Coordinates of C-alpha atoms and ligand atoms in Angstrom, one line a residue:
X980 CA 228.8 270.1 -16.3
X981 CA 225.5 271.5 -16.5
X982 CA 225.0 274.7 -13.8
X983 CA 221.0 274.5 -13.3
X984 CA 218.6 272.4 -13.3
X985 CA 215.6 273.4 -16.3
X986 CA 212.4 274.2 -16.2
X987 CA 211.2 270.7 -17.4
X988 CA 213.1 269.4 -14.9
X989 CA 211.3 271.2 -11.7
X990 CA 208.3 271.0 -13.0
X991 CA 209.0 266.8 -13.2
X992 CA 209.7 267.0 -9.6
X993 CA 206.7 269.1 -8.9
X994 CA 204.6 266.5 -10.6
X995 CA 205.7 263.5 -9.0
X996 CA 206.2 264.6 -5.3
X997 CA 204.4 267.7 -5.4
X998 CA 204.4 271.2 -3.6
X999 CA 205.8 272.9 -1.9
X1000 CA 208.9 271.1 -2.5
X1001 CA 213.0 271.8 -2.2
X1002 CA 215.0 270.9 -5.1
X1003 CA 218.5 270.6 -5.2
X1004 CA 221.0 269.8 -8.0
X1005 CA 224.4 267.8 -6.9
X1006 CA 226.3 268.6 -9.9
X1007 CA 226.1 272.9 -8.8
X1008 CA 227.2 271.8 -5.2
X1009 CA 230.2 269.8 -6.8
X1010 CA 231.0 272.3 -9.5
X1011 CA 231.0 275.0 -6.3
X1012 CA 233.8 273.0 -4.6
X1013 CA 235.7 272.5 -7.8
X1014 CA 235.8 276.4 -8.4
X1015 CA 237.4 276.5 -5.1
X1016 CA 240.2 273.8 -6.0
X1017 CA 240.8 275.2 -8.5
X1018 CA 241.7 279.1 -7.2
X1019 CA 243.3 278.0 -3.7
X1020 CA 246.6 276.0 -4.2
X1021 CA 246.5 272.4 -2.5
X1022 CA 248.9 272.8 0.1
X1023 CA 247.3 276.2 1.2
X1024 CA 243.8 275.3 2.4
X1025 CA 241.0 273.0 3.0
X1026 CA 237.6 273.4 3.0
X1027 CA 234.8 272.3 5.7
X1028 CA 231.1 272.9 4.4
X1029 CA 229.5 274.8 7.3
X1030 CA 226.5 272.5 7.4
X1031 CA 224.0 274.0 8.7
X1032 CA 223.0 275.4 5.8
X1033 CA 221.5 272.5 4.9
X1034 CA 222.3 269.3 7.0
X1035 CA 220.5 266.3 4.6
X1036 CA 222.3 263.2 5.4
X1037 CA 222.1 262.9 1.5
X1038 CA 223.9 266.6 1.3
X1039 CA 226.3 265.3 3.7
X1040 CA 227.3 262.1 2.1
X1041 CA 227.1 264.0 -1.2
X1042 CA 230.0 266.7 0.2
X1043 CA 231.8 263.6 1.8
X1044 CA 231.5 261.7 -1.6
X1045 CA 233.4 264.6 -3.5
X1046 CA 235.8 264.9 -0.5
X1047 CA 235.1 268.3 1.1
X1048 CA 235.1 267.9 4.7
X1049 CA 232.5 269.2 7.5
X1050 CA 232.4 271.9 9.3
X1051 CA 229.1 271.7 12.3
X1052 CA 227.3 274.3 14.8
X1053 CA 226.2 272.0 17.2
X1054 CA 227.1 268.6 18.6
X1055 CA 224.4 266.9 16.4
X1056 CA 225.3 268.0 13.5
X1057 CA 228.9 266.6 14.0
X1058 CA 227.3 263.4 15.0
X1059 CA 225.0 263.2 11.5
X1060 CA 228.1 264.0 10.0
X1061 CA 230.2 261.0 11.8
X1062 CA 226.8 259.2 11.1
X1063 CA 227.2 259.5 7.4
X1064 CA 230.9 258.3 7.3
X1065 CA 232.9 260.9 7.8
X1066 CA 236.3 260.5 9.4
X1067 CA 236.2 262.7 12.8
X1068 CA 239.5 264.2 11.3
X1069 CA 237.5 265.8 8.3
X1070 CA 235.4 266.9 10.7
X1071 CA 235.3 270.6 12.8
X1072 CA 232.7 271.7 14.8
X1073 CA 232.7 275.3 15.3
X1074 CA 231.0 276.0 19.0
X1075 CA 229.3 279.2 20.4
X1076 CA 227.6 279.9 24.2
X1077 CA 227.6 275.9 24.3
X1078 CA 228.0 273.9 27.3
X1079 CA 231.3 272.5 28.4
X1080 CA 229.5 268.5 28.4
X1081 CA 229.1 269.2 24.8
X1082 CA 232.5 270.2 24.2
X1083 CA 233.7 267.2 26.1
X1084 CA 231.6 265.0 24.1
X1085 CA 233.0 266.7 20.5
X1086 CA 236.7 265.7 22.1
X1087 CA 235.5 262.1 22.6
X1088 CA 234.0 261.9 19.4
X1089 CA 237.6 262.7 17.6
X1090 CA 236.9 266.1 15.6
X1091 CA 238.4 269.2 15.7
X1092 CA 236.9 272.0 17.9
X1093 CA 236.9 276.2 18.1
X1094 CA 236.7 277.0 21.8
X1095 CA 234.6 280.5 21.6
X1096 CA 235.5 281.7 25.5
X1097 CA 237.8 282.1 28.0
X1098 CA 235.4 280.4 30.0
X1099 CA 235.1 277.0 28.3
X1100 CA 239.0 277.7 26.9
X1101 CA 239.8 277.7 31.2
X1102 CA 237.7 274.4 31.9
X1103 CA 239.2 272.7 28.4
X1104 CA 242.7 273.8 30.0
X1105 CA 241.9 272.7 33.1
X1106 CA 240.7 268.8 31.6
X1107 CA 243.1 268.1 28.8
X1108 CA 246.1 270.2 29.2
X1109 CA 247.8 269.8 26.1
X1110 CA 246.7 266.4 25.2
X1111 CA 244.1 267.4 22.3
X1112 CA 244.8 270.7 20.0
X1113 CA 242.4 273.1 20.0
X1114 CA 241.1 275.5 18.0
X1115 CA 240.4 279.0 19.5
X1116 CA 237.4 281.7 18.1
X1117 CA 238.7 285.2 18.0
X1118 CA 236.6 287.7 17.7
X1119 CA 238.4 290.5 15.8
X1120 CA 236.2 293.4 15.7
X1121 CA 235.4 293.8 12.3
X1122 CA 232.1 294.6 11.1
X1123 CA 231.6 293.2 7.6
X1124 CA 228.8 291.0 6.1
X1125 CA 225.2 291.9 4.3
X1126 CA 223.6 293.1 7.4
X1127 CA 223.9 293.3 11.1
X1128 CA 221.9 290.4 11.3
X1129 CA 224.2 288.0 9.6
X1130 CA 227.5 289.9 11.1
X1131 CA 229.4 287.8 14.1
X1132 CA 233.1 289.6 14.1
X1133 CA 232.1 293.2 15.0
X1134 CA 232.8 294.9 18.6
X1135 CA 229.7 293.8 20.0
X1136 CA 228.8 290.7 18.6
X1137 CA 228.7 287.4 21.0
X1138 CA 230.9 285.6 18.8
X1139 CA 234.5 284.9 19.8
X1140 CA 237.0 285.9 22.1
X1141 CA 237.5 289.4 21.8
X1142 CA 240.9 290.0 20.5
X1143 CA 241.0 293.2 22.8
X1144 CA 241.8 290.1 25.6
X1145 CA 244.6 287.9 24.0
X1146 CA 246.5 288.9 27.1
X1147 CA 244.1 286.8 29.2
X1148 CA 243.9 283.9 26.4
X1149 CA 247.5 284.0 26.4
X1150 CA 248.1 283.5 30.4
X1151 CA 245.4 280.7 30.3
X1152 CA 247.0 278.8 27.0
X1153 CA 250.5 279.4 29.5
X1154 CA 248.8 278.3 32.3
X1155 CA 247.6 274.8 31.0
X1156 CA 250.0 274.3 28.3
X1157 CA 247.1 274.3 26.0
X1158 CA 248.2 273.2 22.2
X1159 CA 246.7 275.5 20.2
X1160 CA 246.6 274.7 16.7
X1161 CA 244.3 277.1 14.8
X1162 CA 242.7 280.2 15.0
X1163 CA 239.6 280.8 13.7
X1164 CA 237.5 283.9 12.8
X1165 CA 234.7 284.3 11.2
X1166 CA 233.1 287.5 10.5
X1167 CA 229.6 287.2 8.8
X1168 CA 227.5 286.3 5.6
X1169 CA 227.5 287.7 2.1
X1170 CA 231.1 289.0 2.6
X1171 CA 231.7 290.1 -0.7
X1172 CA 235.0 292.1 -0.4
X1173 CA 237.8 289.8 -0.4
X1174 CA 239.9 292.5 1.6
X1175 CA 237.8 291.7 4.7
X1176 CA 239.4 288.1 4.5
X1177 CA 242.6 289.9 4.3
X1178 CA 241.6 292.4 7.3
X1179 CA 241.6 288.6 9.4
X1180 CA 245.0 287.8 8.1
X1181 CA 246.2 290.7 9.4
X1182 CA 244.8 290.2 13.3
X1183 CA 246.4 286.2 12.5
X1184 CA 249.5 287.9 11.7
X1185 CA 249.0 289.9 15.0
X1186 CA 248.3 287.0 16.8
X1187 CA 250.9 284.4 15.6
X1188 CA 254.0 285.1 18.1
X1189 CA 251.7 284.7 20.4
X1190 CA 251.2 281.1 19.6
X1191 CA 254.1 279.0 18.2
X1192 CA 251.5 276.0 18.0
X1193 CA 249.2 277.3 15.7
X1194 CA 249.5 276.1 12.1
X1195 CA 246.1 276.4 10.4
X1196 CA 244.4 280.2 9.9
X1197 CA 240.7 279.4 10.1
X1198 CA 238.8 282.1 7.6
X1199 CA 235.4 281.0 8.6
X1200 CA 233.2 281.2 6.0
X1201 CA 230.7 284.0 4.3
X1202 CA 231.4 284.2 0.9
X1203 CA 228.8 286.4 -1.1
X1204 CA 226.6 284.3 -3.5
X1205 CA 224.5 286.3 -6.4
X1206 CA 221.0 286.1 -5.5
X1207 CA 219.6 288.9 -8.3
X1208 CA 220.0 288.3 -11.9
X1209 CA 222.8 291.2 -12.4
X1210 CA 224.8 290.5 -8.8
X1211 CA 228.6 289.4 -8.4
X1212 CA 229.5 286.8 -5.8
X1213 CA 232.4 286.8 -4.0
X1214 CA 235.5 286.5 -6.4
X1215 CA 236.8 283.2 -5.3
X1216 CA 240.0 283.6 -8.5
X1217 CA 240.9 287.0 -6.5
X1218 CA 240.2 285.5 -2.8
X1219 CA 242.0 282.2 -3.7
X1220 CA 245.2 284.1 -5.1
X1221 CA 245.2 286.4 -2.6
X1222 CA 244.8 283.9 0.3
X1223 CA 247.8 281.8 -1.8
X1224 CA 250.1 284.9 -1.4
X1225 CA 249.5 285.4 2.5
X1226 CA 249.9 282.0 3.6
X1227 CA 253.2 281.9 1.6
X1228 CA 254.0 285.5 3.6
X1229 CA 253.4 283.9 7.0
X1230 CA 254.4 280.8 6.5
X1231 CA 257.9 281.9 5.8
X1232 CA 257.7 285.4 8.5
X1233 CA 257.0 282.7 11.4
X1234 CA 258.9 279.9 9.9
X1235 CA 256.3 277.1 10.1
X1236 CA 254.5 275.8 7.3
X1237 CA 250.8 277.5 7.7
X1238 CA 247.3 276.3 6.2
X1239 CA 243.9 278.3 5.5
X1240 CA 240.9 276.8 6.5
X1241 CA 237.5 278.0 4.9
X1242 CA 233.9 277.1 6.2
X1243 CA 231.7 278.2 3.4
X1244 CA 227.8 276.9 3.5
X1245 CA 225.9 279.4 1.4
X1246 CA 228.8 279.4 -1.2
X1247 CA 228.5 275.5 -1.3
X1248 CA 224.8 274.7 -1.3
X1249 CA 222.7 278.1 -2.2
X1250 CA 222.2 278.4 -5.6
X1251 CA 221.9 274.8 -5.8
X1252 CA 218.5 274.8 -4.4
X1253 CA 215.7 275.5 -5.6
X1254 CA 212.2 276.2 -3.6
X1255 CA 208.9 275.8 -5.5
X1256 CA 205.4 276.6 -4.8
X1257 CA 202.1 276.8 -6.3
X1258 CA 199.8 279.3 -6.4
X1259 CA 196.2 279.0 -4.7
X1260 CA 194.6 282.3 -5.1
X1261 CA 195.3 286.0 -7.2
X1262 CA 193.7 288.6 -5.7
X1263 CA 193.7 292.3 -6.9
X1264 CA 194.0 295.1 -3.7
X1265 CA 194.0 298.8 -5.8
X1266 CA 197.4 298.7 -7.7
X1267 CA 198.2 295.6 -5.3
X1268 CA 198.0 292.3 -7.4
X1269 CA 198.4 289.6 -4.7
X1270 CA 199.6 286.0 -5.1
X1271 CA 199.0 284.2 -2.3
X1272 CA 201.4 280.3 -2.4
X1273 CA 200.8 277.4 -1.0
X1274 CA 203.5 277.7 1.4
X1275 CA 204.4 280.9 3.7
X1276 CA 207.8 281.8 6.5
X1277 CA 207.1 278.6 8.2
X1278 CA 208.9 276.9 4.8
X1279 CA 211.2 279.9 3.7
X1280 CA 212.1 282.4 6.3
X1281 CA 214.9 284.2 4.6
X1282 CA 212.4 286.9 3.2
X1283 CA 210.9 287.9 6.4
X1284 CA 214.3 287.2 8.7
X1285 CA 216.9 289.0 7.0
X1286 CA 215.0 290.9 4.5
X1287 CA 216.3 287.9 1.9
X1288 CA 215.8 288.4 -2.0
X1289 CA 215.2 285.6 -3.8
X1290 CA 214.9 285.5 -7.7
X1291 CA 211.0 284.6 -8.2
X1292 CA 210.0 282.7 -11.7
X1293 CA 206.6 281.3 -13.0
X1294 CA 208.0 277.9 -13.9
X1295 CA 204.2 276.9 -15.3
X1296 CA 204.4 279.8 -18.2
X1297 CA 208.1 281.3 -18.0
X1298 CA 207.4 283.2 -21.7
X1299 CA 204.4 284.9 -20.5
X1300 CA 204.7 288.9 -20.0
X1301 CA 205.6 289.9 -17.0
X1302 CA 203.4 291.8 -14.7
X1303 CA 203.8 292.9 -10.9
X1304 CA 202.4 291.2 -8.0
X1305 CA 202.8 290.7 -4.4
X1306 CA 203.8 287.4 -3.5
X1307 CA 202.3 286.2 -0.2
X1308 CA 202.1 283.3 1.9
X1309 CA 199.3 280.9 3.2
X1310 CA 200.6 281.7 7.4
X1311 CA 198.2 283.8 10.0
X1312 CA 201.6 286.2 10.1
X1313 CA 202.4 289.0 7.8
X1314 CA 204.4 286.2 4.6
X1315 CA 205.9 289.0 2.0
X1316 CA 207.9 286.8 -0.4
X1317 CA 208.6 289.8 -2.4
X1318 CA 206.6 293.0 -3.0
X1319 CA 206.2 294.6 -6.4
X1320 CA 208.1 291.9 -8.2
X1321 CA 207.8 291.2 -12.2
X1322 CA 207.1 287.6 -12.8
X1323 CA 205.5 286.2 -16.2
X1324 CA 202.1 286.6 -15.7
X1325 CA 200.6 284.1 -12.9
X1326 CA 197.4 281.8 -13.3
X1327 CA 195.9 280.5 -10.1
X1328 CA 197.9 277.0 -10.1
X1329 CA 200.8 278.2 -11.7
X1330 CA 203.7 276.8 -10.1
X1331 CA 206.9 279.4 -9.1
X1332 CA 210.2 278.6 -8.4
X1333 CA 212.3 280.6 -5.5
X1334 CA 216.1 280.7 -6.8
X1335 CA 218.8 280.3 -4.4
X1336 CA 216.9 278.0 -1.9
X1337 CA 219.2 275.4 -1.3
X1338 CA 220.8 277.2 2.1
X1339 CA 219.1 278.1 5.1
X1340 CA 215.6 277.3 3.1
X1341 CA 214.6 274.0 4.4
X1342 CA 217.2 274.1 7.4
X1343 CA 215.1 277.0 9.2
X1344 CA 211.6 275.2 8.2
X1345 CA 208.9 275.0 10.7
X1346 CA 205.6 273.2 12.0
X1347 CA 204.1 276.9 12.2
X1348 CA 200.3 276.8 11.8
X1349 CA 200.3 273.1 12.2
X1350 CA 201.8 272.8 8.4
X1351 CA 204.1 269.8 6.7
X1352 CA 207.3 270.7 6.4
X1353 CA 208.2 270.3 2.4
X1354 CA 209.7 267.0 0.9
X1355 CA 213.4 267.4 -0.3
X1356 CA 214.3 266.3 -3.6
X1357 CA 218.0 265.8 -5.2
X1358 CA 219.0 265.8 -8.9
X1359 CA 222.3 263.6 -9.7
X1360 CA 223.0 263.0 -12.6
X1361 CA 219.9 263.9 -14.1
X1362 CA 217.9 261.4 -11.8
X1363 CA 215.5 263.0 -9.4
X1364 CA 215.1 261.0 -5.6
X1365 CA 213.2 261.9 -2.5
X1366 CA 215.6 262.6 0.2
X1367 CA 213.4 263.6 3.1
X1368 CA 209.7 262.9 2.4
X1369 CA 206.4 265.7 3.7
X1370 CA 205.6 265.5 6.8
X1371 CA 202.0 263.7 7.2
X1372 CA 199.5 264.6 10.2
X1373 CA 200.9 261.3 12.1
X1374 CA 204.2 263.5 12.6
X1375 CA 202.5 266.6 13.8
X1376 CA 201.7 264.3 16.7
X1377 CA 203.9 262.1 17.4
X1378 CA 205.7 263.8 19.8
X1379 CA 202.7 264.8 22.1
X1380 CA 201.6 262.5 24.9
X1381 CA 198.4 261.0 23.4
X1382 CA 195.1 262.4 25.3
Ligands
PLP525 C1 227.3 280.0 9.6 C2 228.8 279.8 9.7 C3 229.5 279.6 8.5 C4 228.9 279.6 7.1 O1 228.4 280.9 6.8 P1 227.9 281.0 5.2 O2 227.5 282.5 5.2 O3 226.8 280.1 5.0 O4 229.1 280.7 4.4 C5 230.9 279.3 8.7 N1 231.5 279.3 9.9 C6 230.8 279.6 11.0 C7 231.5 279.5 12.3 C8 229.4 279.8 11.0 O5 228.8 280.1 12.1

């Protein structure tokens, strides 16, 4: 199965629905999923795409298609997912700060949820009892991830109940009768040491006497992806056989047959995508040699957000020598794609390619400076189809009263 899409095949879709534009390739989404079949034995997890990193109803059905299930942020993105197909059982939506309604709404609809507070755990007690399992969000006071930005499980992140207060979640679980079936922690982005998965077993290991109803350990998600040419992702052979030998370990130390679930969305969708732009002007600042793109943060945010790097390649003349350039964006904000960054040497509409575009690319786009939003393209089986189409000026108003 092939692992990227070509040149000749970005620059088709360039052609044909122009830029800027997000690609991505189905086969690299499927082959991800198979890679973590493959390493995690069958009866000892299951896998829920955290969709927001890209929420396409054509991603969606594409995951459903090759049986992954779902896992969502918010109430709507359960509801595209139900939308699409999916059986609420393959379907976990993973809440934070949310309202109570909205948790009430997620039990009506059928899927699975992680209760992330005493508070809403109190009111969930307090209106099902033990008639629906429920999933609770520990917070375990680990700091791991790439940066603070994308860390949730350290001691003062908003994420989770703090697992300095199981004593509390434990009288309310008592005092309801609450069925608690999984516990769920999830400690950031870009994890790529596998003994930070292993630091959660040990707080679920912790935790387990606690809570003789709980049969699934819920590992979030976060695995590392490569986004520079000589980086190492996560490795998923090392995670999945050490995840293997510590659900065997529980499951027989508590006597209950015990299940990991994983919620990976960069891991699934990242290096799938592919972002491409085209360049409108080249101008030369001292030892500065801007390229200013037809696109800016408004369509890729990563850069400017997180301090993101994403592989940058001139897809028009890939052979060319490279040279050093700025590459900038077309927004009334400071747009640094990348400073000082060797590409092959750029003509004014030269079109580049941003590697590693397929999660949180599109997903955080925005109307900023009254600008479309991109089309979306997908590549199946070497056929290219327009999955969400450019915005047009029509759409920048049609949500405002008319004058
Ligand atoms: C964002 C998120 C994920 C996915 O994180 P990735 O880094 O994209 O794998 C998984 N679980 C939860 C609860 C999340 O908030």
């Amino acid at each position: 199965m092939k692992s990227s899409l070509s040149y000749e095949q970005l620059k088709a879709a360039a052609n044909q629905y122009g830029t800027p534009l997000y690609v991505y390739h189905a086969e690299k989404i499927q082959s991800q999923y198979q890679n973590l079949l493959t390493h995690f034995g069958n009866n000892h997890a299951r896998f829920f795409y955290a969709c927001k990193a890209l929420t396409n109803i054509h991603i969606l059905d594409l995951i459903k298609r090759i049986g992954c299930n779902v896992d969502c942020s918010s109430i709507n993105e359960a509801k595209l997912a139900l939308h699409v197909g999916f059986n609420p059982k393959n379907v976990l939506y993973t809440s934070n700060s949310v309202s109570f309604e909205e948790i009430c709404e997620a039990v009506g609809l059928g899927i699975h949820v992680n209760i992330d507070s005493l508070s809403n755990l109190e009111k969930f007690g307090a209106k099902f009892g033990s008639n629906y399992p429920v999933g609770v969000r520990i917070r375990p006071n680990i700091m791991a991830g790439g940066n603070l930005k994308i860390s949730t499980g350290h001691d003062k992140s908003k994420f989770g109940i703090p697992v300095t207060q199981i004593d509390e979640l434990k009288a309310i679980q008592e005092k309801y009768a609450i069925n608690i079936a999984t516990l769920h922690i999830h400690t950031g982005s870009e994890i790529k040491d596998v003994q930070v998965f292993m630091l959660s077993a040990d707080v679920f290991d912790a935790l387990l006497s606690y809570f003789p109803s709980v049969n699934v350990l819920d590992f979030g998600g976060g695995f590392k992806v490569p986004y520079k040419p000589d980086e190492k992702g996560t490795d998923i052979a090392l995670l999945g056989a050490e995840v293997n030998k510590v659900i065997e370990k529980l499951s027989a130390k508590y006597g209950r047959p015990l299940i990991a679930w994983f919620e990976p969305g960069k891991y699934m969708v990242s290096e799938a995508g592919y972002f491409l732009a085209q360049v409108n002007v080249l101008k030369k600042s001292g030892d500065i040699q801007f390229a200013g793109i037809n696109t800016g943060l408004n369509h890729l945010i990563r850069p400017m957000f997180y301090d993101a790097y994403h592989y940058i390649d001139n897809i028009s003349s890939p052979l060319k020598e490279k040279q050093n350039y700025a590459v900038v964006g077309n927004i009334c904000e400071t747009d640094t794609f990348a400073w000082d960054r060797e590409i092959p040497e750029i003509k004014e509409q030269d079109i580049l390619v941003f590697y590693n575009a397929g999660a949180y690319g599109y997903e955080m786009a925005s109307n900023y400076n009254a600008r479309y939003k991109p089309a979306q393209v997908l590549y199946e089986n070497d056929q290219h189809k327009l999955i969400s189409r450019r915005d047009n000026f029509e759409d920048l108003l049609h949500l405002q009263m008319p004058l």
